[in-house]
mmCIF file of C-alpha atoms in Angstrom:
data_model
loop_
_atom_site.group_PDB
_atom_site.id
_atom_site.type_symbol
_atom_site.label_atom_id
_atom_site.label_comp_id
_atom_site.label_asym_id
_atom_site.label_seq_id
_atom_site.Cartn_x
_atom_site.Cartn_y
_atom_site.Cartn_z
ATOM 1 C CA MET H 1 11.146 7.057 -4.059
ATOM 2 C CA PRO H 2 8.194 8.735 -5.831
ATOM 3 C CA LEU H 3 5.108 6.728 -6.687
ATOM 4 C CA ARG H 4 5.099 5.748 -10.333
ATOM 5 C CA ILE H 5 2.169 4.922 -12.585
ATOM 6 C CA GLU H 6 4.164 1.992 -13.955
ATOM 7 C CA ASP H 7 4.127 0.420 -10.483
ATOM 8 C CA THR H 8 0.426 -0.333 -10.809
ATOM 9 C CA PHE H 9 -0.743 -3.857 -11.462
ATOM 10 C CA ARG H 10 -2.995 -2.516 -14.198
ATOM 11 C CA ILE H 11 -0.011 -1.313 -16.225
ATOM 12 C CA ALA H 12 1.942 -4.510 -15.583
ATOM 13 C CA LEU H 13 -0.923 -6.657 -16.871
ATOM 14 C CA ALA H 14 -1.348 -4.509 -19.973
ATOM 15 C CA ALA H 15 2.362 -4.678 -20.765
ATOM 16 C CA ALA H 16 2.789 -8.417 -20.164
ATOM 17 C CA ASP H 17 3.055 -10.861 -23.052
ATOM 18 C CA ARG H 18 2.148 -13.804 -20.778
ATOM 19 C CA PRO H 19 0.113 -14.448 -17.634
ATOM 20 C CA LEU H 20 1.657 -13.128 -14.412
ATOM 21 C CA ALA H 21 2.475 -15.677 -11.696
ATOM 22 C CA GLY H 22 2.523 -14.761 -8.028
ATOM 23 C CA MET H 23 2.295 -15.998 -4.457
ATOM 24 C CA TRP H 24 0.666 -15.114 -1.168
ATOM 25 C CA VAL H 25 2.679 -13.433 1.600
ATOM 26 C CA CYS H 26 0.815 -14.264 4.799
ATOM 27 C CA SER H 27 3.480 -14.441 7.507
ATOM 28 C CA GLY H 28 3.409 -10.752 8.385
ATOM 29 C CA SER H 29 7.218 -10.749 8.235
ATOM 30 C CA PRO H 30 9.086 -8.054 6.285
ATOM 31 C CA LEU H 31 12.045 -10.436 6.008
ATOM 32 C CA ILE H 32 9.916 -13.132 4.377
ATOM 33 C CA ALA H 33 8.269 -10.540 2.125
ATOM 34 C CA GLU H 34 11.684 -9.363 0.942
ATOM 35 C CA LEU H 35 12.837 -12.934 0.422
ATOM 36 C CA CYS H 36 9.775 -13.621 -1.750
ATOM 37 C CA ALA H 37 10.212 -10.343 -3.630
ATOM 38 C CA GLY H 38 13.571 -11.530 -4.910
ATOM 39 C CA SER H 39 12.262 -14.914 -6.053
ATOM 40 C CA GLY H 40 11.677 -13.981 -9.680
ATOM 41 C CA LEU H 41 7.888 -14.190 -9.421
ATOM 42 C CA ASP H 42 5.877 -11.419 -11.059
ATOM 43 C CA TRP H 43 3.754 -10.371 -8.092
ATOM 44 C CA LEU H 44 3.055 -10.832 -4.405
ATOM 45 C CA LEU H 45 -0.205 -10.636 -2.493
ATOM 46 C CA VAL H 46 0.214 -9.341 1.051
ATOM 47 C CA ASP H 47 -2.905 -10.601 2.784
ATOM 48 C CA ALA H 48 -4.668 -8.992 5.745
ATOM 49 C CA GLU H 49 -7.951 -10.897 5.517
ATOM 50 C CA HIS H 50 -6.741 -14.249 6.834
ATOM 51 C CA SER H 51 -3.272 -13.301 8.062
ATOM 52 C CA PRO H 52 -1.794 -11.437 11.065
ATOM 53 C CA ASN H 53 -1.237 -8.175 9.212
ATOM 54 C CA GLY H 54 -2.064 -4.732 10.536
ATOM 55 C CA LEU H 55 -1.151 -1.273 9.282
ATOM 56 C CA GLU H 56 2.323 -1.345 10.810
ATOM 57 C CA SER H 57 3.304 -4.734 9.385
ATOM 58 C CA ILE H 58 1.946 -3.862 5.945
ATOM 59 C CA LEU H 59 4.004 -0.654 5.958
ATOM 60 C CA ALA H 60 7.127 -2.582 6.968
ATOM 61 C CA GLN H 61 6.596 -5.092 4.149
ATOM 62 C CA LEU H 62 6.089 -2.336 1.577
ATOM 63 C CA GLN H 63 9.359 -0.806 2.694
ATOM 64 C CA ALA H 64 11.148 -4.175 2.626
ATOM 65 C CA VAL H 65 10.182 -4.990 -0.967
ATOM 66 C CA ASN H 66 10.613 -1.471 -2.325
ATOM 67 C CA GLY H 67 13.015 -1.505 -5.235
ATOM 68 C CA TYR H 68 12.577 -5.167 -6.123
ATOM 69 C CA PRO H 69 11.259 -5.932 -9.631
ATOM 70 C CA VAL H 70 7.934 -7.307 -8.405
ATOM 71 C CA GLN H 71 4.365 -6.031 -8.275
ATOM 72 C CA VAL H 72 2.805 -5.940 -4.791
ATOM 73 C CA MET H 73 -0.913 -6.189 -4.171
ATOM 74 C CA VAL H 74 -2.490 -5.891 -0.717
ATOM 75 C CA ARG H 75 -5.799 -7.386 0.374
ATOM 76 C CA PRO H 76 -7.651 -5.654 3.223
ATOM 77 C CA PRO H 77 -9.885 -7.773 5.447
ATOM 78 C CA VAL H 78 -13.042 -6.054 4.240
ATOM 79 C CA ASN H 79 -14.355 -3.612 1.647
ATOM 80 C CA ASP H 80 -14.265 -0.638 4.006
ATOM 81 C CA THR H 81 -13.825 3.007 3.024
ATOM 82 C CA VAL H 82 -11.828 3.983 6.110
ATOM 83 C CA LEU H 83 -9.507 0.985 5.945
ATOM 84 C CA ILE H 84 -8.881 1.464 2.231
ATOM 85 C CA LYS H 85 -8.016 5.119 2.904
ATOM 86 C CA GLN H 86 -5.444 4.036 5.478
ATOM 87 C CA TYR H 87 -3.923 1.453 3.131
ATOM 88 C CA LEU H 88 -3.611 4.009 0.342
ATOM 89 C CA ASP H 89 -2.024 6.548 2.663
ATOM 90 C CA LEU H 90 0.561 3.900 3.628
ATOM 91 C CA GLY H 91 1.571 3.758 -0.029
ATOM 92 C CA VAL H 92 -0.378 0.690 -1.162
ATOM 93 C CA GLN H 93 -0.882 1.092 -4.898
ATOM 94 C CA ASN H 94 -2.597 -2.190 -5.788
ATOM 95 C CA LEU H 95 -5.664 -3.335 -3.880
ATOM 96 C CA LEU H 96 -7.491 -6.663 -3.930
ATOM 97 C CA ILE H 97 -10.907 -6.081 -2.396
ATOM 98 C CA PRO H 98 -12.497 -9.251 -0.976
ATOM 99 C CA MET H 99 -16.098 -10.428 -1.170
ATOM 100 C CA VAL H 100 -17.389 -8.017 -3.817
ATOM 101 C CA ASN H 101 -20.814 -9.458 -4.587
ATOM 102 C CA SER H 102 -22.566 -6.695 -6.514
ATOM 103 C CA VAL H 103 -22.172 -3.620 -8.680
ATOM 104 C CA ALA H 104 -22.871 -1.408 -5.669
ATOM 105 C CA GLU H 105 -20.068 -3.027 -3.681
ATOM 106 C CA ALA H 106 -17.677 -2.673 -6.611
ATOM 107 C CA GLU H 107 -18.605 0.987 -6.983
ATOM 108 C CA SER H 108 -18.023 1.504 -3.253
ATOM 109 C CA ALA H 109 -14.549 -0.016 -3.506
ATOM 110 C CA VAL H 110 -13.589 2.268 -6.378
ATOM 111 C CA ALA H 111 -15.044 5.352 -4.687
ATOM 112 C CA ALA H 112 -12.888 4.659 -1.631
ATOM 113 C CA THR H 113 -9.772 5.063 -3.806
ATOM 114 C CA ARG H 114 -10.774 8.369 -5.427
ATOM 115 C CA TYR H 115 -10.692 11.860 -3.997
ATOM 116 C CA PRO H 116 -13.872 13.971 -4.279
ATOM 117 C CA PRO H 117 -15.734 14.698 -6.446
ATOM 118 C CA GLU H 118 -15.059 11.324 -8.135
ATOM 119 C CA GLY H 119 -15.003 9.434 -4.833
ATOM 120 C CA VAL H 120 -14.902 9.658 -1.056
ATOM 121 C CA ARG H 121 -11.238 9.185 -0.124
ATOM 122 C CA GLY H 122 -10.252 11.456 2.736
ATOM 123 C CA VAL H 123 -7.529 14.002 1.990
ATOM 124 C CA GLY H 124 -4.407 13.704 4.116
ATOM 125 C CA SER H 125 -1.545 13.675 1.651
ATOM 126 C CA ALA H 126 0.660 15.967 3.740
ATOM 127 C CA LEU H 127 0.646 13.273 6.445
ATOM 128 C CA ALA H 128 0.965 10.237 4.189
ATOM 129 C CA ARG H 129 3.714 8.092 2.720
ATOM 130 C CA ALA H 130 1.525 7.774 -0.402
ATOM 131 C CA ALA H 131 2.437 11.338 -1.397
ATOM 132 C CA ARG H 132 5.843 11.056 0.244
ATOM 133 C CA TRP H 133 4.574 13.709 2.610
ATOM 134 C CA ASN H 134 3.710 16.090 -0.249
ATOM 135 C CA ARG H 135 6.971 15.439 -2.068
ATOM 136 C CA VAL H 136 5.145 13.877 -5.048
ATOM 137 C CA PRO H 137 4.224 16.724 -7.406
ATOM 138 C CA ASP H 138 0.474 17.045 -8.088
ATOM 139 C CA TYR H 139 -0.302 13.898 -6.085
ATOM 140 C CA LEU H 140 -3.901 14.886 -5.387
ATOM 141 C CA ALA H 141 -4.603 15.416 -9.076
ATOM 142 C CA ARG H 142 -2.954 12.204 -10.266
ATOM 143 C CA ALA H 143 -3.436 9.823 -7.344
ATOM 144 C CA ALA H 144 -6.025 7.680 -9.153
ATOM 145 C CA ASP H 145 -3.490 6.989 -11.912
ATOM 146 C CA THR H 146 -1.118 5.428 -9.368
ATOM 147 C CA ILE H 147 -3.726 2.980 -7.988
ATOM 148 C CA SER H 148 -5.212 -0.240 -9.341
ATOM 149 C CA VAL H 149 -8.376 -1.894 -8.022
ATOM 150 C CA THR H 150 -8.998 -5.618 -8.383
ATOM 151 C CA VAL H 151 -12.212 -7.014 -6.923
ATOM 152 C CA GLN H 152 -12.636 -10.542 -5.719
ATOM 153 C CA ILE H 153 -15.368 -12.796 -7.116
ATOM 154 C CA GLU H 154 -15.967 -15.497 -4.510
ATOM 155 C CA SER H 155 -19.698 -16.143 -4.165
ATOM 156 C CA THR H 156 -22.567 -17.319 -6.329
ATOM 157 C CA ALA H 157 -24.028 -13.801 -6.159
ATOM 158 C CA ALA H 158 -20.771 -12.361 -7.500
ATOM 159 C CA VAL H 159 -20.625 -14.938 -10.291
ATOM 160 C CA ASP H 160 -24.201 -14.078 -11.269
ATOM 161 C CA SER H 161 -23.277 -10.373 -11.375
ATOM 162 C CA VAL H 162 -19.764 -10.673 -12.777
ATOM 163 C CA ALA H 163 -20.561 -9.195 -16.204
ATOM 164 C CA ASP H 164 -22.022 -6.072 -14.595
ATOM 165 C CA ILE H 165 -19.239 -5.838 -11.999
ATOM 166 C CA LEU H 166 -16.714 -5.845 -14.837
ATOM 167 C CA LYS H 167 -18.461 -2.823 -16.362
ATOM 168 C CA VAL H 168 -17.858 -0.656 -13.283
ATOM 169 C CA ASP H 169 -15.527 2.220 -14.154
ATOM 170 C CA GLY H 170 -12.383 1.911 -12.045
ATOM 171 C CA VAL H 171 -12.518 -1.860 -11.624
ATOM 172 C CA ASP H 172 -9.268 -2.804 -13.328
ATOM 173 C CA ALA H 173 -9.492 -6.582 -12.932
ATOM 174 C CA ILE H 174 -11.309 -9.401 -11.173
ATOM 175 C CA PHE H 175 -9.820 -12.224 -9.130
ATOM 176 C CA VAL H 176 -11.738 -15.447 -8.535
ATOM 177 C CA GLY H 177 -11.422 -17.212 -5.177
ATOM 178 C CA PRO H 178 -12.464 -20.870 -5.656
ATOM 179 C CA SER H 179 -12.412 -21.727 -1.924
ATOM 180 C CA ASP H 180 -15.090 -19.276 -0.831
ATOM 181 C CA LEU H 181 -16.915 -19.775 -4.109
ATOM 182 C CA ALA H 182 -17.112 -23.506 -3.452
ATOM 183 C CA ALA H 183 -18.433 -22.842 0.056
ATOM 184 C CA SER H 184 -21.131 -20.510 -1.252
ATOM 185 C CA MET H 185 -22.183 -23.260 -3.670
ATOM 186 C CA GLY H 186 -22.606 -25.764 -0.848
ATOM 187 C CA LEU H 187 -19.358 -27.496 -1.805
ATOM 188 C CA LEU H 188 -17.114 -26.527 1.118
ATOM 189 C CA GLY H 189 -13.543 -27.669 0.554
ATOM 190 C CA GLN H 190 -14.247 -28.880 -2.980
ATOM 191 C CA GLN H 191 -12.446 -26.283 -5.096
ATOM 192 C CA GLU H 192 -11.876 -28.891 -7.818
ATOM 193 C CA HIS H 193 -15.550 -29.785 -8.146
ATOM 194 C CA PRO H 194 -16.732 -29.552 -11.780
ATOM 195 C CA GLU H 195 -19.410 -27.001 -10.862
ATOM 196 C CA VAL H 196 -16.844 -24.771 -9.160
ATOM 197 C CA ARG H 197 -14.474 -25.004 -12.102
ATOM 198 C CA ALA H 198 -17.341 -24.167 -14.446
ATOM 199 C CA ALA H 199 -18.160 -21.069 -12.396
ATOM 200 C CA VAL H 200 -14.528 -19.956 -12.512
ATOM 201 C CA GLU H 201 -14.445 -20.489 -16.270
ATOM 202 C CA HIS H 202 -17.647 -18.457 -16.606
ATOM 203 C CA CYS H 203 -15.901 -15.535 -14.891
ATOM 204 C CA LEU H 204 -12.827 -15.881 -17.103
ATOM 205 C CA THR H 205 -15.045 -15.792 -20.185
ATOM 206 C CA ALA H 206 -16.948 -12.746 -18.897
ATOM 207 C CA ALA H 207 -13.665 -10.914 -18.320
ATOM 208 C CA LYS H 208 -12.453 -11.729 -21.820
ATOM 209 C CA THR H 209 -15.705 -10.372 -23.234
ATOM 210 C CA ALA H 210 -15.300 -7.189 -21.165
ATOM 211 C CA ARG H 211 -11.636 -6.943 -22.188
ATOM 212 C CA LYS H 212 -10.485 -6.814 -18.598
ATOM 213 C CA PRO H 213 -7.956 -9.109 -16.905
ATOM 214 C CA ALA H 214 -9.087 -11.945 -14.665
ATOM 215 C CA GLY H 215 -7.022 -13.896 -12.163
ATOM 216 C CA VAL H 216 -7.568 -16.958 -10.030
ATOM 217 C CA ASN H 217 -6.099 -18.722 -7.019
ATOM 218 C CA ALA H 218 -4.878 -22.247 -7.818
ATOM 219 C CA PHE H 219 -2.208 -24.085 -5.822
ATOM 220 C CA ASN H 220 -2.754 -27.329 -7.750
ATOM 221 C CA PRO H 221 -0.390 -27.124 -10.775
ATOM 222 C CA ASP H 222 -2.785 -28.963 -13.097
ATOM 223 C CA THR H 223 -5.662 -26.703 -12.098
ATOM 224 C CA ALA H 224 -3.483 -23.619 -12.465
ATOM 225 C CA ARG H 225 -2.505 -24.661 -15.973
ATOM 226 C CA HIS H 226 -6.141 -25.367 -16.839
ATOM 227 C CA TYR H 227 -7.216 -21.856 -15.817
ATOM 228 C CA LEU H 228 -4.276 -20.288 -17.635
ATOM 229 C CA ASP H 229 -5.254 -22.197 -20.748
ATOM 230 C CA ASN H 230 -8.794 -20.852 -20.306
ATOM 231 C CA GLY H 231 -7.780 -17.219 -20.237
ATOM 232 C CA ALA H 232 -6.512 -16.296 -16.761
ATOM 233 C CA SER H 233 -4.238 -13.253 -17.008
ATOM 234 C CA PHE H 234 -2.710 -13.680 -13.565
ATOM 235 C CA ILE H 235 -2.580 -16.399 -10.952
ATOM 236 C CA LEU H 236 -1.496 -17.180 -7.400
ATOM 237 C CA VAL H 237 0.258 -20.531 -7.139
ATOM 238 C CA GLY H 238 1.572 -20.739 -3.572
ATOM 239 C CA ALA H 239 1.976 -19.093 -0.176
ATOM 240 C CA ASP H 240 4.932 -18.410 2.083
ATOM 241 C CA VAL H 241 3.373 -20.162 5.078
ATOM 242 C CA ALA H 242 2.304 -23.187 3.010
ATOM 243 C CA LEU H 243 5.770 -23.566 1.521
ATOM 244 C CA LEU H 244 7.355 -23.441 4.973
ATOM 245 C CA ALA H 245 4.816 -25.880 6.435
ATOM 246 C CA ARG H 246 5.225 -28.450 3.657
ATOM 247 C CA GLY H 247 8.989 -27.996 3.489
ATOM 248 C CA SER H 248 9.489 -28.496 7.228
ATOM 249 C CA GLU H 249 7.198 -31.524 7.175
ATOM 250 C CA ALA H 250 9.267 -33.013 4.360
ATOM 251 C CA LEU H 251 12.429 -32.594 6.434
ATOM 252 C CA ALA H 252 10.814 -34.332 9.386
ATOM 253 C CA ALA H 253 9.591 -37.175 7.179
ATOM 254 C CA GLN H 254 13.058 -37.594 5.696
ATOM 255 C CA TYR H 255 15.029 -37.712 8.915
ATOM 256 C CA ILE H 256 12.626 -38.860 11.622
ATOM 257 C CA LYS H 257 10.702 -42.117 11.541
ATOM 258 C CA ALA H 258 7.013 -41.970 12.352
ATOM 259 C CA GLY H 259 6.475 -42.324 16.107
ATOM 260 C CA ASP H 260 10.086 -41.496 16.972
ATOM 261 C CA ILE H 261 9.672 -37.751 17.523
ATOM 262 C CA GLN H 262 10.714 -37.000 21.105
ATOM 263 C CA LYS H 263 8.303 -34.810 22.990
ATOM 264 C CA ASP H 264 8.657 -32.781 26.133
ATOM 265 C CA SER H 265 6.118 -32.760 28.954
ATOM 266 C CA GLY H 266 4.031 -30.221 27.062
ATOM 267 C CA GLY H 267 3.531 -32.518 24.101
ATOM 268 C CA THR H 268 5.730 -30.530 21.724
ATOM 269 C CA PRO H 269 8.858 -31.742 19.909
ATOM 270 C CA ALA H 270 11.916 -31.601 22.175
ATOM 271 C CA SER H 271 14.710 -29.131 21.475
ATOM 272 C CA TYR H 272 17.772 -30.436 19.744
#
């Protein structure tokens, strides 16, 4: 299937008449990715920063969800030119770049997605799924149109620079990460702290002023609704691994009394 401009997150956000709701895909499993792709959510984030995802598993997940009516964004573990090149060659169209703290780092992320002279992306389209091995007409000339770049605001330095980061040509959106932001503010684990929420709201306001979309991570439904009411254009509201963890715990709580779980000699629940 050829790459299409309409498959970019940038186009989806511009066309939407409501905020887009999505979830994390962290398991590394193509089966789970496909299951989530058919959920009815607007978008998925395949994460490689805090999840067991390498190039091969990302490729398999892209293939598994291909054809489903869902946007797919992929987060590399670091803002690295070589790694971004590899992701793009795999056919990743929507990137979430973590820990972008300055204009220079935002510019570096964008440059990694552009061929020279606009950027520094290495040319290997004949070898790459991105161009369907040179089956996409004029891929080199139009590649930038098939890619969206969202940068992550998750430190006090990034919050201080957010207005300037939003001005960087090629930055299509920002995404605020309250967990790392809270840690950088000396409030580790306190994503709901009033100062953290105020910083997130500052970023949402800056994005509205710049007329660019802003998203945020919020698993707490009340917090998610608060940020949506304050201008978030897209949001992540859950994760595959978290849903499985909480769901399996609920089953255990329903059917097994506390202290009655049988364990084998290794200290793990016995097989049934």
